[in-house]
Amino acid sequence: PRIHSAFAGQFGLAVEYRAIEATPETFPKYVVILARDGGRGCNVTVPLKHEAWRLADRCSPEAERAQAANTLRFDTDGVYAANTDGAGLVNDLEKVTGFELRDRRICLLGAGGAARGVLGALLEQRPESVTIANRTVGRALALADRYSDLGEVQGTSLDGAAASRGPFDLVINATALGHRGEAPGLDENLFNPSALCYDMNYGQASDPLARRCSKLGVRYRDGLGMLVAQAALSFEMWTGKRPDTLSVLENLRASARE
């Protein structure tokens, strides 16, 4: 809500954006009520992104391939589902962080909805390869197969990533371990000397991996920039206006330091 309030303020718009806690059982009902009462749309967080994709009448190519949506828009043709996570991640990596993805070796940790939401956008930047490392190898292999037409992508285990595919230029954490106060069991062999570890988590959920990277001496960035960038794309879908993201991100980081 704070991010979208800041976006609305840039254009003098009166926007109501609030958090609603939902379950897989109650989520469809909330969507129907919101659309009926004149809502423009909503963002959807884990674990409801697959449900959002399922109930949509139409989907963007990104949401359809990922079978996961983080943004719904309501219009005269029904419910439209999109996934802005991948574009938000690429924006934060390349435009804000200055990390060029082309010809890089990337390791994506996790094979759930968060990983599915960003894999296509990563492959579109033409990296040398993307390795999906997951605790359940079968899920990593299945996800790699689904996106194999977009570029060089393989699946492996979390333990086997460094030995079989590493070291990497970029390691992206798409797991939810941080929400349990845990971090993936990474070791220094996973990283090139100048590598970046990017955590799609932010806030307290990013602390465990930040501490891990600090001990390893690995450059680290949390997912707050991705959060703001994907929110801006959702805001544009609903209002037709593209907000400035850097000022909002800077204010959020300044507040976090206080």
Coordinates of C-alpha atoms in Angstrom, one line a residue:
P1 CA 0.0 0.0 0.0
R2 CA 2.8 2.5 0.8
I3 CA 4.3 2.0 -2.7
H4 CA 1.1 2.5 -4.6
S5 CA 0.2 5.5 -2.4
A6 CA 3.5 7.1 -3.5
F7 CA 2.8 6.2 -7.1
A8 CA -0.6 7.8 -7.0
G9 CA 0.8 10.9 -5.4
Q10 CA 3.0 11.5 -8.4
F11 CA -0.1 11.9 -10.6
G12 CA -2.5 13.4 -8.1
L13 CA -4.7 10.3 -8.2
A14 CA -7.0 9.2 -5.4
V15 CA -6.2 5.5 -5.2
E16 CA -7.3 3.0 -2.5
Y17 CA -4.9 0.1 -2.3
R18 CA -5.1 -2.1 0.8
A19 CA -3.9 -5.5 1.9
I20 CA -6.5 -8.3 2.2
E21 CA -5.5 -11.6 3.7
A22 CA -7.0 -14.5 1.7
T23 CA -6.8 -18.2 1.5
P24 CA -7.1 -20.5 -1.5
E25 CA -10.7 -21.0 -0.5
T26 CA -11.6 -17.3 0.0
F27 CA -9.5 -15.7 -2.7
P28 CA -12.0 -16.2 -5.6
K29 CA -14.7 -14.7 -3.6
Y30 CA -12.6 -11.6 -2.8
V31 CA -11.8 -11.2 -6.5
V32 CA -15.5 -11.3 -7.5
I33 CA -16.4 -8.7 -4.8
L34 CA -13.6 -6.4 -5.8
A35 CA -14.4 -6.5 -9.5
R36 CA -18.2 -6.1 -8.7
D37 CA -17.5 -3.0 -6.5
G38 CA -15.6 -1.2 -9.2
G39 CA -12.0 -2.2 -8.5
R40 CA -9.4 -1.8 -11.2
G41 CA -7.5 -4.9 -10.1
C42 CA -5.2 -6.4 -7.5
N43 CA -1.8 -7.8 -6.8
V44 CA -1.5 -11.4 -5.6
T45 CA 1.2 -12.8 -3.4
V46 CA 2.3 -16.3 -2.7
P47 CA 0.8 -18.8 -2.3
L48 CA -2.1 -17.6 -4.5
K49 CA -0.4 -16.8 -7.7
H50 CA -1.4 -20.1 -9.4
E51 CA -4.9 -19.6 -8.2
A52 CA -4.9 -16.1 -9.8
W53 CA -3.8 -17.6 -13.1
R54 CA -6.5 -20.3 -12.9
L55 CA -9.4 -18.0 -12.4
A56 CA -8.5 -15.4 -15.1
D57 CA -10.4 -15.2 -18.4
R58 CA -7.4 -14.0 -20.3
C59 CA -3.6 -14.1 -19.5
S60 CA -0.4 -12.5 -20.7
P61 CA 2.1 -14.8 -22.3
E62 CA 4.3 -14.6 -19.2
A63 CA 1.5 -15.6 -16.9
E64 CA 0.3 -18.4 -19.2
R65 CA 3.8 -20.0 -19.5
A66 CA 4.5 -19.6 -15.7
Q67 CA 0.9 -20.6 -14.8
A68 CA 1.2 -18.0 -12.1
A69 CA 0.0 -14.4 -12.0
N70 CA 0.9 -11.6 -9.6
T71 CA -1.4 -9.0 -11.2
L72 CA -5.1 -9.1 -12.1
R73 CA -6.9 -6.4 -14.0
F74 CA -10.7 -6.1 -14.3
D75 CA -12.2 -4.8 -17.5
T76 CA -15.3 -5.3 -19.7
D77 CA -13.9 -8.6 -21.0
G78 CA -13.5 -10.1 -17.5
V79 CA -10.4 -10.8 -15.5
Y80 CA -7.0 -10.4 -17.1
A81 CA -3.9 -12.0 -15.5
A82 CA -0.3 -10.8 -15.9
N83 CA 3.0 -11.5 -14.2
T84 CA 5.2 -8.5 -13.7
D85 CA 7.7 -10.2 -11.5
G86 CA 10.2 -11.1 -14.2
A87 CA 10.2 -7.6 -15.8
G88 CA 10.5 -6.1 -12.3
L89 CA 13.6 -8.3 -11.5
V90 CA 15.3 -7.5 -14.8
N91 CA 14.6 -3.8 -14.3
D92 CA 16.2 -3.8 -10.8
L93 CA 19.2 -5.9 -11.9
E94 CA 20.1 -4.0 -15.1
K95 CA 18.8 -0.5 -14.7
V96 CA 19.2 0.1 -11.0
T97 CA 22.0 -2.3 -9.9
G98 CA 23.9 -2.1 -13.2
F99 CA 24.2 -5.8 -13.6
E100 CA 24.0 -6.8 -17.3
L101 CA 22.5 -10.3 -17.8
R102 CA 23.6 -11.0 -21.3
D103 CA 26.2 -13.8 -21.5
R104 CA 26.1 -14.4 -17.8
R105 CA 26.0 -17.7 -16.0
I106 CA 22.9 -17.7 -13.7
C107 CA 21.8 -20.0 -10.9
L108 CA 18.1 -19.7 -9.9
L109 CA 17.5 -21.3 -6.5
G110 CA 14.0 -22.8 -6.3
A111 CA 11.4 -24.1 -8.7
G112 CA 8.2 -22.8 -7.3
G113 CA 5.9 -20.0 -8.4
A114 CA 8.5 -17.3 -7.7
A115 CA 11.0 -19.0 -10.0
R116 CA 8.5 -19.6 -12.7
G117 CA 7.5 -16.0 -12.6
V118 CA 11.0 -14.7 -13.5
L119 CA 12.6 -17.5 -15.6
G120 CA 11.2 -16.4 -18.9
A121 CA 12.3 -12.8 -18.4
L122 CA 15.8 -13.9 -17.5
L123 CA 16.2 -16.1 -20.5
E124 CA 15.0 -13.2 -22.8
Q125 CA 18.1 -11.3 -21.8
R126 CA 20.2 -13.9 -23.5
P127 CA 22.4 -15.2 -20.6
E128 CA 25.0 -17.9 -21.3
S129 CA 22.9 -20.3 -19.3
V130 CA 20.4 -20.6 -16.4
T131 CA 20.7 -23.4 -13.9
I132 CA 17.6 -24.1 -11.8
A133 CA 18.7 -25.6 -8.5
N134 CA 16.0 -27.1 -6.3
R135 CA 15.7 -29.5 -3.4
T136 CA 13.4 -31.7 -5.4
V137 CA 15.4 -32.3 -8.6
G138 CA 12.3 -33.5 -10.6
R139 CA 10.7 -30.1 -10.2
A140 CA 13.8 -28.3 -11.4
L141 CA 14.0 -30.6 -14.5
A142 CA 10.4 -30.1 -15.3
L143 CA 10.6 -26.3 -15.1
A144 CA 13.8 -26.3 -17.2
D145 CA 12.0 -28.4 -19.8
R146 CA 9.0 -26.0 -19.9
Y147 CA 11.3 -23.0 -20.8
S148 CA 13.9 -24.9 -22.9
D149 CA 12.8 -23.2 -26.1
L150 CA 13.9 -19.8 -24.7
G151 CA 17.5 -20.5 -24.1
E152 CA 20.1 -22.7 -22.4
V153 CA 18.5 -23.9 -19.1
Q154 CA 19.1 -26.9 -17.0
G155 CA 17.8 -28.4 -13.7
T156 CA 19.8 -29.9 -10.9
S157 CA 19.8 -30.3 -7.1
L158 CA 20.7 -27.6 -4.6
D159 CA 23.7 -29.6 -3.5
G160 CA 24.9 -30.4 -7.0
A161 CA 24.7 -26.9 -8.5
A162 CA 28.2 -25.8 -7.7
A163 CA 29.8 -29.0 -8.6
S164 CA 28.0 -29.7 -11.9
R165 CA 27.3 -26.2 -13.2
G166 CA 29.2 -23.6 -11.2
P167 CA 30.7 -21.2 -10.5
F168 CA 28.1 -18.6 -11.4
D169 CA 28.0 -14.8 -12.1
L170 CA 24.6 -14.4 -10.6
V171 CA 22.8 -16.5 -8.0
I172 CA 19.1 -15.6 -7.5
N173 CA 17.2 -16.8 -4.4
A174 CA 13.6 -17.6 -5.4
T175 CA 13.0 -19.8 -2.3
A176 CA 10.8 -18.9 0.7
L177 CA 13.3 -20.1 3.2
G178 CA 13.8 -16.5 4.5
H179 CA 10.2 -16.4 5.7
R180 CA 11.2 -19.2 8.1
G181 CA 14.3 -17.5 9.2
E182 CA 16.5 -19.7 7.1
A183 CA 18.9 -19.3 4.1
P184 CA 19.8 -21.7 1.3
G185 CA 22.9 -23.7 2.1
L186 CA 25.3 -21.9 -0.2
D187 CA 29.0 -22.2 -0.3
E188 CA 31.7 -20.1 -1.9
N189 CA 32.2 -22.6 -4.8
L190 CA 28.9 -21.4 -6.2
F191 CA 30.1 -17.9 -6.9
N192 CA 32.6 -16.3 -9.3
P193 CA 34.9 -13.8 -7.6
S194 CA 32.8 -10.9 -8.8
A195 CA 29.4 -12.6 -8.5
L196 CA 26.2 -11.1 -7.2
C197 CA 23.7 -12.9 -5.0
Y198 CA 20.2 -11.5 -5.5
D199 CA 17.5 -12.3 -3.0
M200 CA 13.9 -12.0 -4.2
N201 CA 13.0 -11.6 -0.5
Y202 CA 13.1 -8.2 1.3
G203 CA 12.7 -7.0 4.8
Q204 CA 13.2 -9.5 7.6
A205 CA 12.9 -12.4 5.2
S206 CA 16.1 -11.3 3.5
D207 CA 18.2 -11.1 6.6
P208 CA 19.3 -14.8 6.8
L209 CA 20.7 -14.8 3.3
A210 CA 22.3 -11.3 3.7
R211 CA 24.1 -12.6 6.8
R212 CA 25.2 -15.8 4.9
C213 CA 26.6 -13.7 2.0
S214 CA 28.4 -11.4 4.4
K215 CA 30.2 -14.4 5.9
L216 CA 31.1 -15.7 2.4
G217 CA 32.3 -12.2 1.2
V218 CA 29.7 -12.3 -1.6
R219 CA 28.1 -9.2 -3.0
Y220 CA 24.4 -9.2 -2.0
R221 CA 21.2 -7.3 -3.0
D222 CA 17.7 -7.8 -1.6
G223 CA 14.5 -7.8 -3.6
L224 CA 13.1 -4.4 -2.6
G225 CA 13.9 -2.9 -5.9
M226 CA 12.2 -5.8 -7.7
L227 CA 9.1 -5.2 -5.5
V228 CA 8.9 -1.5 -6.5
A229 CA 9.6 -2.2 -10.2
Q230 CA 6.9 -4.9 -10.5
A231 CA 4.5 -2.7 -8.6
A232 CA 5.0 0.1 -11.1
L233 CA 4.2 -2.2 -14.0
S234 CA 1.0 -3.2 -12.2
F235 CA 0.1 0.4 -11.5
E236 CA 0.5 1.2 -15.2
M237 CA -1.8 -1.7 -16.1
W238 CA -4.5 -0.2 -14.0
T239 CA -4.1 3.5 -14.6
G240 CA -2.2 3.9 -17.9
K241 CA 0.4 5.9 -16.1
R242 CA 4.0 4.9 -15.5
P243 CA 5.4 6.1 -12.2
D244 CA 9.0 7.0 -11.3
T245 CA 10.4 4.1 -9.2
L246 CA 13.8 5.3 -8.1
S247 CA 12.5 8.0 -5.8
V248 CA 10.1 5.6 -4.2
L249 CA 12.8 3.0 -3.7
E250 CA 15.2 5.5 -2.2
N251 CA 12.5 6.6 0.3
L252 CA 11.8 3.0 1.3
R253 CA 15.5 2.3 1.8
A254 CA 16.0 5.5 3.8
S255 CA 13.0 4.6 6.0
A256 CA 14.4 1.1 6.6
R257 CA 17.7 2.6 7.8
E258 CA 16.0 4.9 10.4

